[in-house]
Each structure stands twice: as C-alpha cells, then as structure tokens.
Coordinates of C-alpha atoms and ligand atoms in Angstrom, one line a residue:
X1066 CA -62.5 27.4 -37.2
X1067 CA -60.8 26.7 -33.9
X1068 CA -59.3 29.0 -31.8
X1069 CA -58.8 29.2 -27.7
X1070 CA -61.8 31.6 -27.7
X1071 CA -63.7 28.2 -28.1
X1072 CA -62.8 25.7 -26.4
X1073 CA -62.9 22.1 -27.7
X1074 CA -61.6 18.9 -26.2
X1075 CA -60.8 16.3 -29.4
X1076 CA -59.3 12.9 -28.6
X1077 CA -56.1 13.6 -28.9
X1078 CA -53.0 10.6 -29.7
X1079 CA -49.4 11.7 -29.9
X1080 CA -46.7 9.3 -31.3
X1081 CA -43.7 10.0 -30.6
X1082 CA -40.8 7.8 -32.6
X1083 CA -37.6 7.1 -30.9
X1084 CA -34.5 8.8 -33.0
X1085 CA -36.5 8.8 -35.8
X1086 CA -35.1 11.1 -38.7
X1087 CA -36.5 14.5 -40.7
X1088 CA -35.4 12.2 -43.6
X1089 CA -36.6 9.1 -42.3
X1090 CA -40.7 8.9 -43.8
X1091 CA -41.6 9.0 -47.6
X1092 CA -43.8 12.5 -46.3
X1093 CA -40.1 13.7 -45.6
X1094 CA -38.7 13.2 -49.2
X1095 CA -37.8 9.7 -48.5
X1096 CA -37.5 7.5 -51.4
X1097 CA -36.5 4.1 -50.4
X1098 CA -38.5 3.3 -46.7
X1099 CA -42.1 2.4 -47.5
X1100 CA -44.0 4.1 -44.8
X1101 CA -47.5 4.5 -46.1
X1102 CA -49.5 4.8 -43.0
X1103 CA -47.7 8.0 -41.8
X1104 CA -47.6 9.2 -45.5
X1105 CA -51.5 8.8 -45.5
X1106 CA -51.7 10.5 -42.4
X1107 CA -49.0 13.3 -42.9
X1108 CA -51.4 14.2 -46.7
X1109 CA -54.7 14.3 -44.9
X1110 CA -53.0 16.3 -42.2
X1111 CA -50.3 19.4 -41.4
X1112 CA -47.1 18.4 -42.4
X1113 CA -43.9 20.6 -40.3
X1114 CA -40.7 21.1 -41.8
X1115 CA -39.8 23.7 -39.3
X1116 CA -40.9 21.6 -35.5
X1117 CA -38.0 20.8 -33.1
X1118 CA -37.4 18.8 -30.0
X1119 CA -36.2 20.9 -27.4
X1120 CA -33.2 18.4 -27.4
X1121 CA -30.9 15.7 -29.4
X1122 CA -31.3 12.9 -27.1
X1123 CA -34.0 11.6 -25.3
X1124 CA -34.9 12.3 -21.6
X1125 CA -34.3 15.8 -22.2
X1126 CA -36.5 15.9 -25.1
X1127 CA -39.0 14.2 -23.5
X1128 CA -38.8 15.9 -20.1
X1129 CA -39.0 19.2 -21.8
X1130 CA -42.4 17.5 -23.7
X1131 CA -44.2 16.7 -21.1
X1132 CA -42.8 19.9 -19.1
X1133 CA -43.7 22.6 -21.2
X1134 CA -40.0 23.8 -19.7
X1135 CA -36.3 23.5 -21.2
X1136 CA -34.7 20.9 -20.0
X1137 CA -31.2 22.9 -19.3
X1138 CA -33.1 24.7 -16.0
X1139 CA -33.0 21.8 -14.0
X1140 CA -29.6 19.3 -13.4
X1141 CA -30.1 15.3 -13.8
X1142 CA -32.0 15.8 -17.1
X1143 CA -29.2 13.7 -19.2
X1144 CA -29.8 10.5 -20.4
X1145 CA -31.1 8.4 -17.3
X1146 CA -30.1 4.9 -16.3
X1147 CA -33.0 2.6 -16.6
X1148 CA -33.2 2.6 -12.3
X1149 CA -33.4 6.3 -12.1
X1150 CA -35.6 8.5 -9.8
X1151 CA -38.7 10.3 -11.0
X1152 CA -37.1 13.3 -12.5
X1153 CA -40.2 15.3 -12.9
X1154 CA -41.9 17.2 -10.2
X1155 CA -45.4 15.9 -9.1
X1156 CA -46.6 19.2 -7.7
X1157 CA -46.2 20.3 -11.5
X1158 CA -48.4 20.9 -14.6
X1159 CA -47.7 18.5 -17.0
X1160 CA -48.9 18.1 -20.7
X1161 CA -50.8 15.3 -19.3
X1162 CA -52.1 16.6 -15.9
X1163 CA -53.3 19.2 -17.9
X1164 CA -55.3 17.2 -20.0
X1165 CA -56.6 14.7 -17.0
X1166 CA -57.8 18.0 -15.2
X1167 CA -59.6 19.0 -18.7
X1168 CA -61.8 16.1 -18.3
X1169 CA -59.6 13.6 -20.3
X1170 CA -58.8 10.1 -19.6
X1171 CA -55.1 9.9 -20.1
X1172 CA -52.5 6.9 -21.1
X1173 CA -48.5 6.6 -21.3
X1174 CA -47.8 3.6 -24.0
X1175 CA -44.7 2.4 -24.9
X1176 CA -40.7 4.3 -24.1
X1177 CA -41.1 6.0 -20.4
X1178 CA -37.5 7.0 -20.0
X1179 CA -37.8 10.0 -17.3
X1180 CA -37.2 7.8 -14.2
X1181 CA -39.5 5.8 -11.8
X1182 CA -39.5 6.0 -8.1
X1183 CA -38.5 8.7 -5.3
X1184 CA -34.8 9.9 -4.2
X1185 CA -34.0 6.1 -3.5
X1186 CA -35.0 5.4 -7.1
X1187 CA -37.4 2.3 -8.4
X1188 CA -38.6 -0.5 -6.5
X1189 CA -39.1 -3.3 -9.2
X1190 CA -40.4 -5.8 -6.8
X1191 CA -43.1 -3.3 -5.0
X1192 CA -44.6 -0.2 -5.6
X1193 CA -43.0 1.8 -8.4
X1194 CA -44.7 5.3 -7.7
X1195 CA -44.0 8.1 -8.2
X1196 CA -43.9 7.5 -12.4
X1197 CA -46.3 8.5 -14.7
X1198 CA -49.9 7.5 -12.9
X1199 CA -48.3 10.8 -10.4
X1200 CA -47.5 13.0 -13.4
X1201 CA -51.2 12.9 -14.9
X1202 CA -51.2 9.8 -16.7
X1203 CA -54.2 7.5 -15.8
X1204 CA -53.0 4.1 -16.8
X1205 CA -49.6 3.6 -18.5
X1206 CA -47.9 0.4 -20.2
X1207 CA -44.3 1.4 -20.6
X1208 CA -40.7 0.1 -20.8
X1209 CA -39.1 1.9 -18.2
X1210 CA -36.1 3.5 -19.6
X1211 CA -34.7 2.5 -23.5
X1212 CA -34.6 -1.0 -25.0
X1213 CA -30.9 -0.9 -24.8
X1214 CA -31.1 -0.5 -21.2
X1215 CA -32.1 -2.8 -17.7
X1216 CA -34.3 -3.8 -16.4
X1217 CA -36.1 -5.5 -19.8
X1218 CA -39.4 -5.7 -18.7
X1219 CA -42.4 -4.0 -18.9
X1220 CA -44.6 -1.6 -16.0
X1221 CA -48.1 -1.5 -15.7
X1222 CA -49.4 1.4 -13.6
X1223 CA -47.4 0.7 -10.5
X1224 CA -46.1 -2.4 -10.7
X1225 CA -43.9 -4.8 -13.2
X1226 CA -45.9 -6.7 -15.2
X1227 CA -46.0 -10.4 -15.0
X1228 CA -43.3 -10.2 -12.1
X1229 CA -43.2 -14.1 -10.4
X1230 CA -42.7 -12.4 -6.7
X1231 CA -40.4 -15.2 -6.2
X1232 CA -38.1 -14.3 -9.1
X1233 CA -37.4 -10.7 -7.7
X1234 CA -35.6 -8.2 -9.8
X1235 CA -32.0 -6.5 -9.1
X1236 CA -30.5 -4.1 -10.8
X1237 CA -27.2 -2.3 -11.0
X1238 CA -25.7 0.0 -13.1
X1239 CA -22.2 0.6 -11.3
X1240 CA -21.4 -3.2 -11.0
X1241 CA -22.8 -6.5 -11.6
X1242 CA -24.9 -8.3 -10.2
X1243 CA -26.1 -11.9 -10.1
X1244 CA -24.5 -14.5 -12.2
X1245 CA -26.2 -14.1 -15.5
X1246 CA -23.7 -14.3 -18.8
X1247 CA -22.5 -10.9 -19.8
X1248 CA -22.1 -9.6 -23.5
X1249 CA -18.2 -9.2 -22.4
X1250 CA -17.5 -12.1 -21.5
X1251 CA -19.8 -14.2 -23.6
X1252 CA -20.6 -12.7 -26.8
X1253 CA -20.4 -16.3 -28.0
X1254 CA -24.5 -16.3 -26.8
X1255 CA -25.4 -13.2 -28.4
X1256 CA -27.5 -13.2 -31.3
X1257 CA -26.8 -9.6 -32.0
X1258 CA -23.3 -8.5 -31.2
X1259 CA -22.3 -4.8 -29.9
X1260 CA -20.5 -2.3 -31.4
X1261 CA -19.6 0.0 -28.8
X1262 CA -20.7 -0.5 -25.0
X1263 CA -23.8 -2.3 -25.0
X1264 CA -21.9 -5.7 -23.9
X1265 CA -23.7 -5.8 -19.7
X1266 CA -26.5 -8.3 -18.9
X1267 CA -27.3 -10.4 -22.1
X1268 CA -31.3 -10.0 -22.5
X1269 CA -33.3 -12.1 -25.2
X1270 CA -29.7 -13.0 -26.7
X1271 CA -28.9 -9.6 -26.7
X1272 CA -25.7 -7.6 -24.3
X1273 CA -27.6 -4.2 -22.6
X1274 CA -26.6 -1.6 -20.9
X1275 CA -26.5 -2.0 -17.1
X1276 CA -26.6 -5.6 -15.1
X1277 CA -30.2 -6.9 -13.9
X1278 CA -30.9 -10.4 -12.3
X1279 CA -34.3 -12.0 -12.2
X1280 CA -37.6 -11.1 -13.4
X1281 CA -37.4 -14.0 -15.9
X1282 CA -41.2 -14.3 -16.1
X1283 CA -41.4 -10.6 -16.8
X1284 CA -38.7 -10.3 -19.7
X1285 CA -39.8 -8.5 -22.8
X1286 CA -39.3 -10.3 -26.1
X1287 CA -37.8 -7.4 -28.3
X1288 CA -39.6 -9.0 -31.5
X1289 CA -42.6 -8.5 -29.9
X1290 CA -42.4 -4.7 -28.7
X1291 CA -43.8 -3.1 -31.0
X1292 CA -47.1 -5.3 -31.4
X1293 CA -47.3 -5.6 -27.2
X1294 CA -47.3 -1.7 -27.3
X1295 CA -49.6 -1.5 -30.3
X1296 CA -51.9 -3.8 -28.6
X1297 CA -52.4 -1.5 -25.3
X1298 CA -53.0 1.1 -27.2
X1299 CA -55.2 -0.1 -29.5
X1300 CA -57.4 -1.3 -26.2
X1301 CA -57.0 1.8 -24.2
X1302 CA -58.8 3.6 -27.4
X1303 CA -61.1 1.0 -27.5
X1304 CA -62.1 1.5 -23.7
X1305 CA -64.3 4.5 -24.9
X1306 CA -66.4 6.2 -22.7
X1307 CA -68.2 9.5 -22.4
X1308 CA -64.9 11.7 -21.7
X1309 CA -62.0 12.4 -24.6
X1310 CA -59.0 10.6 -24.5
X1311 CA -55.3 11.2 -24.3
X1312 CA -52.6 9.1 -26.1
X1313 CA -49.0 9.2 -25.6
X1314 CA -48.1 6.3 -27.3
X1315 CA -44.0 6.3 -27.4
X1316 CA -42.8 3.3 -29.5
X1317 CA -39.3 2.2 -28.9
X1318 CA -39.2 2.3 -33.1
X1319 CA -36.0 2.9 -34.5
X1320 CA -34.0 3.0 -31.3
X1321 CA -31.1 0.5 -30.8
X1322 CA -31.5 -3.1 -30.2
X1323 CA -33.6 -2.9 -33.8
X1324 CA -35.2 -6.6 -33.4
X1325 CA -38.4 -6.1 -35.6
X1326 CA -40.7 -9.1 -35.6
X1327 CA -39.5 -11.0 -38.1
X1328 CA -42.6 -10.5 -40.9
X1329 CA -41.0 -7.2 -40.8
X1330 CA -37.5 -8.5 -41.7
X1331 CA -36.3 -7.2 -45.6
X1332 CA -39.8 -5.2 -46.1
X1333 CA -37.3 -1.9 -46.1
X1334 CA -34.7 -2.9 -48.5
X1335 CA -32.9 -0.5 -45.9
X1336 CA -31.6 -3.4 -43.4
X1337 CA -32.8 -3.5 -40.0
X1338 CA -33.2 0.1 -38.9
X1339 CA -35.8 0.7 -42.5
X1340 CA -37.5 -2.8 -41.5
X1341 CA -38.3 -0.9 -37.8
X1342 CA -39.2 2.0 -39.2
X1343 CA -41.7 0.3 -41.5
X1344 CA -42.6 -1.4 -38.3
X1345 CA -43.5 1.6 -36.6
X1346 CA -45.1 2.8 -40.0
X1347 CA -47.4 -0.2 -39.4
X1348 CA -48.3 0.6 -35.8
X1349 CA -49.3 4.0 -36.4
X1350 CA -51.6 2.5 -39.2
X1351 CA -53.1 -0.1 -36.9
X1352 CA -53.8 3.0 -34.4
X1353 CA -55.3 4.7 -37.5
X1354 CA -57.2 1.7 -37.9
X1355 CA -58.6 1.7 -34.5
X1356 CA -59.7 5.3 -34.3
X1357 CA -61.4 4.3 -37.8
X1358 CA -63.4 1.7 -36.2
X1359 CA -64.1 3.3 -33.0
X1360 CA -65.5 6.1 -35.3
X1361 CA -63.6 8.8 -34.3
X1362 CA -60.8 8.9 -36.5
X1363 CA -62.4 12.1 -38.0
X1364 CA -62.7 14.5 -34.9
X1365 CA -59.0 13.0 -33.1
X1366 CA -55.8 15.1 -33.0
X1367 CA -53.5 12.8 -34.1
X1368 CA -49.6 14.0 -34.2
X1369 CA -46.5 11.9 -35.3
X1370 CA -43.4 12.9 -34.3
X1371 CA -39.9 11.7 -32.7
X1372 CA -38.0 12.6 -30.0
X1373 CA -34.5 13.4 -31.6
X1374 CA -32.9 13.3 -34.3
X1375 CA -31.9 9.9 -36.5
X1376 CA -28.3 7.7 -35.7
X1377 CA -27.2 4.5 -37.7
X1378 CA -24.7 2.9 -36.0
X1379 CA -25.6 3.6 -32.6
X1380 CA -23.8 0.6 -30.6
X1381 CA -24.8 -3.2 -32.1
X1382 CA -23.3 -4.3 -35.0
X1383 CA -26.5 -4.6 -36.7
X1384 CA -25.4 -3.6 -40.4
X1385 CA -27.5 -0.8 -40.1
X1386 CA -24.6 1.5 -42.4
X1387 CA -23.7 -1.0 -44.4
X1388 CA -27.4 -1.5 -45.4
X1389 CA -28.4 1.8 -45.4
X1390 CA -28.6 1.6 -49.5
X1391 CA -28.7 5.7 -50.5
X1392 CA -31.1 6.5 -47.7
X1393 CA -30.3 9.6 -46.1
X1394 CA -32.0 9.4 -42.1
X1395 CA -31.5 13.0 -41.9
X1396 CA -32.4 14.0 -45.2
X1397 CA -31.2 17.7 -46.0
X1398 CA -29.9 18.3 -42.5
X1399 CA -26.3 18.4 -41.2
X1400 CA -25.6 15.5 -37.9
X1401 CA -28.1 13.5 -36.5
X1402 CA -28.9 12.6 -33.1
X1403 CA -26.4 13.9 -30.1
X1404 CA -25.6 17.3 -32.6
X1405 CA -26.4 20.3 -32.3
X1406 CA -26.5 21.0 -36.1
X1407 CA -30.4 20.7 -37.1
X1408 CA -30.6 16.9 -37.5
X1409 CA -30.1 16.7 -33.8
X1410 CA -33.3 18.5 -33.3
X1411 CA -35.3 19.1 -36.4
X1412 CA -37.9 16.3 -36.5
X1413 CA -41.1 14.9 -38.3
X1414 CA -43.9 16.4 -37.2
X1415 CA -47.2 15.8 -38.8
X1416 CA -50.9 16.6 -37.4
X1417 CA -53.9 15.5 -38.7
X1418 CA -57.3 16.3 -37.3
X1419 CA -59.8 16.1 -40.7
X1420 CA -62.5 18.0 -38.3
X1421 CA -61.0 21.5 -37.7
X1422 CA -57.1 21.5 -39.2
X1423 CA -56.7 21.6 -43.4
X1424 CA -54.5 19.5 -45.2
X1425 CA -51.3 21.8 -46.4
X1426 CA -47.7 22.4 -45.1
X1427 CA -46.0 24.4 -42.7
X1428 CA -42.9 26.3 -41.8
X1429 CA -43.8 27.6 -38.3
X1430 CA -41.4 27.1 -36.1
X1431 CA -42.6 25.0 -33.9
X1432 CA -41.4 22.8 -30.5
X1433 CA -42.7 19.8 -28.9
X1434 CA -42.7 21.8 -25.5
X1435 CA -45.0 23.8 -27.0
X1436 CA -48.1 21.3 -27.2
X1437 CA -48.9 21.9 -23.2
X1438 CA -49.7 25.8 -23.5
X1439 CA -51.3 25.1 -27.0
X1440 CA -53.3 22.2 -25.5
X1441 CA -54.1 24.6 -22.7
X1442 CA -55.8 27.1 -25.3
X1443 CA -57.7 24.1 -27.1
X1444 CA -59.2 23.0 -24.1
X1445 CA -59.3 26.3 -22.5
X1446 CA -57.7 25.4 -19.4
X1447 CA -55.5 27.3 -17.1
X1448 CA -51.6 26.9 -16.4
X1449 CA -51.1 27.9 -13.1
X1450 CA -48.3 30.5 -12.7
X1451 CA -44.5 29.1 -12.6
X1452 CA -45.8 25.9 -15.0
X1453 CA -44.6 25.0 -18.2
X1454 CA -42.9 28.2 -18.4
X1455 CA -41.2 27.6 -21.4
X1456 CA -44.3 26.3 -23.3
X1457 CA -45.5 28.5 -25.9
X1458 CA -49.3 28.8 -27.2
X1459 CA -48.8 28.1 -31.1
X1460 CA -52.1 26.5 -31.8
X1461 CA -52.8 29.3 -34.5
X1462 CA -49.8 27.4 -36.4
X1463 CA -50.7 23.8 -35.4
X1464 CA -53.8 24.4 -36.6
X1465 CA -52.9 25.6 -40.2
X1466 CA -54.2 29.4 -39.5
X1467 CA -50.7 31.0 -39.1
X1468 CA -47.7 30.6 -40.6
X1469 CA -46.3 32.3 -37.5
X1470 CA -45.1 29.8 -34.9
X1471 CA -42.8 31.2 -31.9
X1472 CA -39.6 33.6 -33.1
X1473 CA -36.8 31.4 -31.5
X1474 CA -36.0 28.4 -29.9
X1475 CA -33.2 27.2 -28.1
X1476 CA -31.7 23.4 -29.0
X1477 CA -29.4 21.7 -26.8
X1478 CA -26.9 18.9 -27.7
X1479 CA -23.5 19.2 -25.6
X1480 CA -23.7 23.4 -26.0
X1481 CA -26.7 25.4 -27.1
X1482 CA -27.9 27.0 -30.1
X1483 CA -30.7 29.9 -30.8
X1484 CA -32.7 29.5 -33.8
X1485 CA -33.9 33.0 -34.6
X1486 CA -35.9 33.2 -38.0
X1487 CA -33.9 31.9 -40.4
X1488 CA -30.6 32.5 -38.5
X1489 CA -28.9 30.2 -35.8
X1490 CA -26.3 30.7 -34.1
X1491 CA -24.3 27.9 -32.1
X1492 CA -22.1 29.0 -29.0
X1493 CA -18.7 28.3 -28.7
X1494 CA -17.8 25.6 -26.5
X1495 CA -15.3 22.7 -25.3
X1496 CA -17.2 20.4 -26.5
X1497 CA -16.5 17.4 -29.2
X1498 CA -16.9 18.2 -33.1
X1499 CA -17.1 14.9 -34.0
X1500 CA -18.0 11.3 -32.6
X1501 CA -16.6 8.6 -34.4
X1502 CA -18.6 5.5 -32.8
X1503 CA -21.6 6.9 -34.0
X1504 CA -20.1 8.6 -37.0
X1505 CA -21.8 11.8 -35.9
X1506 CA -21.1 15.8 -36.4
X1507 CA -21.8 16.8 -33.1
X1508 CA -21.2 20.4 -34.2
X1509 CA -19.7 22.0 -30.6
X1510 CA -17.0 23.8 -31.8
X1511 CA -14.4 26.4 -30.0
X1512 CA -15.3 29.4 -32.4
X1513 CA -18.9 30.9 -32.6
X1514 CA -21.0 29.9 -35.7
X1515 CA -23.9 31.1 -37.6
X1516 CA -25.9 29.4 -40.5
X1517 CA -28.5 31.3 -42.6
X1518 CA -31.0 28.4 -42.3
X1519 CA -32.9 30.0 -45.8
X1520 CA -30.5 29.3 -47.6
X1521 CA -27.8 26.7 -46.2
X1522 CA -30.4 24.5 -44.4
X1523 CA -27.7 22.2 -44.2
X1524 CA -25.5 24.0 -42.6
X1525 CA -22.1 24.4 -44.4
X1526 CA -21.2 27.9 -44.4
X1527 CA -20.5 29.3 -41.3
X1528 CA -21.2 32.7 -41.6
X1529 CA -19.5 34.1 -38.0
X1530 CA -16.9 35.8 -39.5
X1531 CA -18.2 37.4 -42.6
X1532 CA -21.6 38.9 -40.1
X1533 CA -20.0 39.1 -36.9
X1534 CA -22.3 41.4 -35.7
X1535 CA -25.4 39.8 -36.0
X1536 CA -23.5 36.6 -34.6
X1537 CA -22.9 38.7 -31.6
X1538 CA -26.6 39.9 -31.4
X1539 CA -27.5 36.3 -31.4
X1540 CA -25.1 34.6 -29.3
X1541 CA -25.4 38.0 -26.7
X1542 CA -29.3 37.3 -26.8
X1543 CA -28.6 33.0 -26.4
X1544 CA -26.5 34.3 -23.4
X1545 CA -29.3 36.7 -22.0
X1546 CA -31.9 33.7 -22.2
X1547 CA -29.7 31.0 -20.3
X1548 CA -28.7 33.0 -17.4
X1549 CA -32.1 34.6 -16.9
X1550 CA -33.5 30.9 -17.4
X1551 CA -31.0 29.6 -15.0
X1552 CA -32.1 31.4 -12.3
X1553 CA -35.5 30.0 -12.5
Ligands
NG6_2399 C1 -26.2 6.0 -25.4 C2 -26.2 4.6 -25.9 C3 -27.1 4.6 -27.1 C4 -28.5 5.0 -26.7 C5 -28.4 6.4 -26.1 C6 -29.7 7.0 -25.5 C7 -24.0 3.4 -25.7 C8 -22.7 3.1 -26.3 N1 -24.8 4.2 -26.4 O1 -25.3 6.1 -24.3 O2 -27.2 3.3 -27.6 O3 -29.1 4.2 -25.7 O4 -27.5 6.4 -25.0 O5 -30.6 7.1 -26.6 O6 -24.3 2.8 -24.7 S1 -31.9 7.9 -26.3 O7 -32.6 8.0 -27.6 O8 -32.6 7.3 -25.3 O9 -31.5 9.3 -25.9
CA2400 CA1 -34.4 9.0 -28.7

C-alpha cells in the first residue's frame, strides 16, 4: 500500500517507556499488569517480538534513536549526569530534524536524558541551548536527565520552567552544594528510602542522585509526572494545523523513583512498579484519546516502545521484588536492563497506523535506530551522506509487507553482542557476570558465547564450545564491524 516510491507524511507519535520490559504489557504475554490501552493498540496494530534498542541503558539507547548511529562510535555516550553537555552533534541529521525538514512540526515530551548545554554544560538560570529545539525538535517539555537524577524540574524550550529568577538553581554532581538535607544524613525525611546510592539532595521527600539547591518554585512533583507530561502532549496534538506532526513523547514510566499519582496506587496487584506501568498504560490511552478526537487517530503512526530493558530493584526500597507476585518483567528473556543477554535489549515494540499497516505480528528484526532511514523513505526525504550511518531503511517490515527486517544487529551492555538470524554471539570480556544490587545477569563473561535464539530464546545453552566455528565466524564478523565502525 506504502512504500518509499510514494511518499506519505502521516502524524507520527512515538512513546517510548523508560526500562519498560518485553514481559511487561498483557500484548507481551503478561498476565497480571492490566494494561489495556497498549493492548488495544498493540491488536489494531504490528506487534514486534524481534525489535531492539541499540543499548541496555538509556542515553545510549536514546542517542542511538534519535541518531540513526551506534552509540559505541562516539565516547561520553554512558549514562549522563543530569548537568551534562549536549552530546549530540547539531550539524547532524537527526530522527527529528529529519522530520522538521519534511514539513513536520516536531515536539520532545517527557525523559530528555542526552545532555543540555555546550562544552561548559547547562545553564539552569539562563539560556539552556543547545538541547533539543537545536537537534530538530520545535518545542519540547522535558525533564532533563532521569527522575532519579538533579536538577528536579522541568525545561521548556530553552529555559526552566516556572524558575523564580531569585531562587536560582545550582547543581553539583562531584560534591554538595547548598544546605539542603541529604538522603545520607537524613533519611529520617524521606518518604521513600534508597536502596543502593540514590541517598544525595532529598527532592519531594525523596534522596536523588547528584546535589542541587534552589529552584523551589520549579520543583516537579513526582505524583504528578506522568499527567504534567500527558497534558503537553495532549495540547501539542491538539495545536493542529495544516502541516503533520511529530511526537516523541518519553514518559519517565517505570523508571526509579516509581511515585504514581496515588489513584494509580494497588490498580496493578504488582506493587508500585505494575501501578506505574498501568500509569503509563493510561497515558498512552489518553494520547489515543486525543488523536480520536482530533480525528486523526486513523491516518497517525503511532509506535510504543521502551528504551531498555526491565529492572526491579533498581535503587529505592520500594518493594518492588517483594510485590512482584509471579510477574515476570522480562518474560521469556534471560537479564534485564544493564545485560547484554536479550532482556537488556529486546523491547515492546508495537505500531499501529489503521490507514496503511495491517493488524498481525512480526519477527523482523528490527532496531529503534532504524526509524530515521525508514522515516526517511516514508517521507521521501534525503539523509545527507555521513548521517545516521547506522540507520537502516526497514519500513517494508514496519509496515507488515516483509518479514525481512535488517540481518544483524549489534547490542551493547558492558561488551557487545551480534545478533545474526537466529544466532548471537556475545564477546568475551572483563566485564561483571552478575550484579547483585539490581539482582541482574549482566552476561559479560571471560569465554565466548553463543545462543541459538530459535530455540533457547532464553538463553541457557551456550553453544561456544559444541559450534566453535560458527562462534568464530560470528565473533570474527562482531570484531570486523567494531573496528571498521570505530574509525568512523
Ligand atoms: C544508575 C542508577 C539507576 C538508574 C540508572 C540509569 C544508582 C544506584 N543507580 O546509575 O537508578 O538511574 O543509573 O537508568 O544510582 S537509565 O534508564 O536512565 O539508563
Ligand atoms: Ca531506561
């Protein structure tokens, strides 16, 4: 029906979840969570059981997203401090920039997480460019970095919102600053206790990562997240006009601090991490909603999706294990977010667009770095040479008329891995096998490994040994594709 011999520009709104599981949605095969909304939308849609993030954590995920490149080119693509720099390169097609230049009018909602500011990082009580308005983003409302992280407060377009210019905002990450209670030495005012780390500037009754001061006016109420975000986005699809729009709305949904609002509290029978995810469940819904009466709901793309893998315990001592009550976040798959074993990387994806994609299922394997080429062939636009290089045009299988996606992917978490067909193989590295605070498999392991994906989706025999030379093949062509890639 579609195809990038006809180019088509359909609103487009992609949700991306924060550490939200392969197991996580009832779509998935999940049996406890209630998350009708996304179920609704994953049975009118394309459901993926084979689409990856490039990476287990999040800014390289992300980066790579918006990038169309693998994050493991380019150094500083780790997990950012909330006062970062801009890591992404202005001069650069984006995902976005692509889509402004199409004609679009573009929005970043919700998690930002890729750094605001030049070299000397983010101003918070001035101009915060460059940040996503200089990456192709028109407007954006966004928490800069994760909700577990300073400076709690939200950025409009350039500037902090709110911000009482005679309040101004510090921040630190290397020491403290100010003389506001810290989670380490007074956990007696926390209303949510860490842990692991997490134990800096106490926020909203709750001990963060890194040290701010001021801003008080600005300060984001964690219950309210999720329907602040919703809100924005809701109006910036309501601010129609002749051109198509572009949505990436990132909720901060089921990343750590989990403070649902409370009429969200028990709705799971999970605990708090299934009453977020039913949270986010009803945010997609209300987007649904407002695409319904906007009536356009029909002819938009709309994609669900997360940016890594799932984690349980991932610092507060929020019951989230305890509670967890036979759900699996991870479903079938082996580790979870930070591992390089597939529920590190293997995540939700669902697409639906009633007007030109099919209800069904698919197994192509797919990567969220690939939507920038693929959105390139919708709209028929151009990537200028030396952009997005890593992006791959898969629209055939996003659009249900292939069951071919690309033939390999690399993941990254700690090492790398190449996901061939059904085979992957991991390389060998120093890295840890295990990390106990988050009770995760992280996988890196001192001897090569190789999984049949076909039949061991989950990763239990390694088959190294018994097929070493297909191992080899693997690993030699994993080897091939990092040093050619590292030279740029
Ligand atoms: C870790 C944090 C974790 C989370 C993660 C980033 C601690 C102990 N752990 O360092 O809570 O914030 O970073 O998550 O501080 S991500 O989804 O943004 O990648
Ligand atoms: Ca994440």
């Amino acid at each position: 029906m579609t195809g990038s011999t006809h180019p088509l520009r359909p609103n487009s709104v992609l949700v991306v979840a924060d550490d939200l599981g392969f197991g996580d949605l009832g779509c998935y095969g999940s049996e406890r969570i209630p998350t009708p909304n996304v179920d609704r939308l994953a049975r009118e849609g394309l459901l993926f059981r084979n689409a990856h993030a490039t990476s287990a954590v999040c800014t390289p995920s992300r980066y790579s997203l918006l990038t169309g490149e693998y994050p493991w080119r380019k150094e500083g693509t780790g997990i950012l401090p909330g006062n970062a720099a801009l890591i992404i390169d202005t001069d650069r097609t984006t995902l976005p920039s692509l889509l402004r230049d199409a004609g679009y009018r573009t929005a970043a909602v919700g998690k930002w997480h890729l750094g605001l500011g030049g070299p000397d990082g983010p101003d918070w009580n001035g101009d915060l460019r460059p940040g996503p308005l200089e990456i192709g983003f028109d407007t954006c409302f966004i928490m800069p970095a994760t909700c577990d992280r300073v400076p709690c407060v939200y950025v409009q377009d350039h500037a902090v919102a709110n911000l009482d210019p005679g309040d101004p905002i510090s921040v630190r990450y290397d020491a403290p600053i100010g003389d506001e209670p810290t989670g380490r030495e007074r956990p007696d005012l926390l209303k949510l206790r860490s842990s692991h780390g997490h134990d800096q500037t106490i926020i909203n009754g709750i001990g963060r990562i890194g040290y701010m001061t001021g801003g008080r006016s600005a300060r984001w109420v964690d219950e309210e997240m999720a329907d602040t975000f919703t809100e924005h986005a809701v109006q910036f699809i309501e601010r129609a006009d002749d051109r198509p729009f572009f949505l990436y709305f990132a909720t901060h949904d089921p990343h750590v601090p989990r403070v649902p609002h409370p009429r969200f509290l028990g709705r799971s029978g999970c605990g708090v991490r299934g009453d977020a995810i039913v949270q986010f469940d009803d945010c997609v819904g209300r987007i649904m909603a407002a695409l319904e009466r906007q009536s356009v709901a029909g002819d938009t793309l709309v994609i669900v999706t997360s940016d890594n893998g799932p984690v349980v315990d991932d610092g507060y001592a929020d019951h989230a294990v305890a509670d967890l009550n036979g759900h699996r976040p991870a479903g079938p798959l082996r580790g979870g977010k930070y591992s390089i074993f597939e529920g590190g990387t293997r995540i939700p994806f669902a697409l639906r667009w009633p007007a030109a994609v099919a209800p069904g299922t698919s197994d192509a394997l797919v990567c969220l770095m690939d939507l920038t080429a693929s959105m390139a062939a919708l709209t028929g636009s151009a990537i200028p040479d030396g952009d997005a290089r890593d992006s791959l045009d898969v629209l055939p299988a996003l659009l249900g008329q292939s069951p071919i996606g690309r033939d390999c992917l690399v993941e990254q978490a700690g090492c790398l891995a190449l996901l061939s067909g059904a085979l992957k193989a991991i390389e060998p590295s120093a890295g840890a096998t295990y990390h106990a605070a988050t009770d995760t498999e992280l996988g890196n392991a001192p001897e090569p490994q190789m999984y049949d994906l076909a039949a061991d989706l989950g990763e239990r025999t390694n088959l190294a040994a018994e097929r070493p030379v297909e191992a080899a093949a693997l690993l030699d062509a994993l080897a091939e594709v990092r040093t050619r890639l590292a030279r740029g």
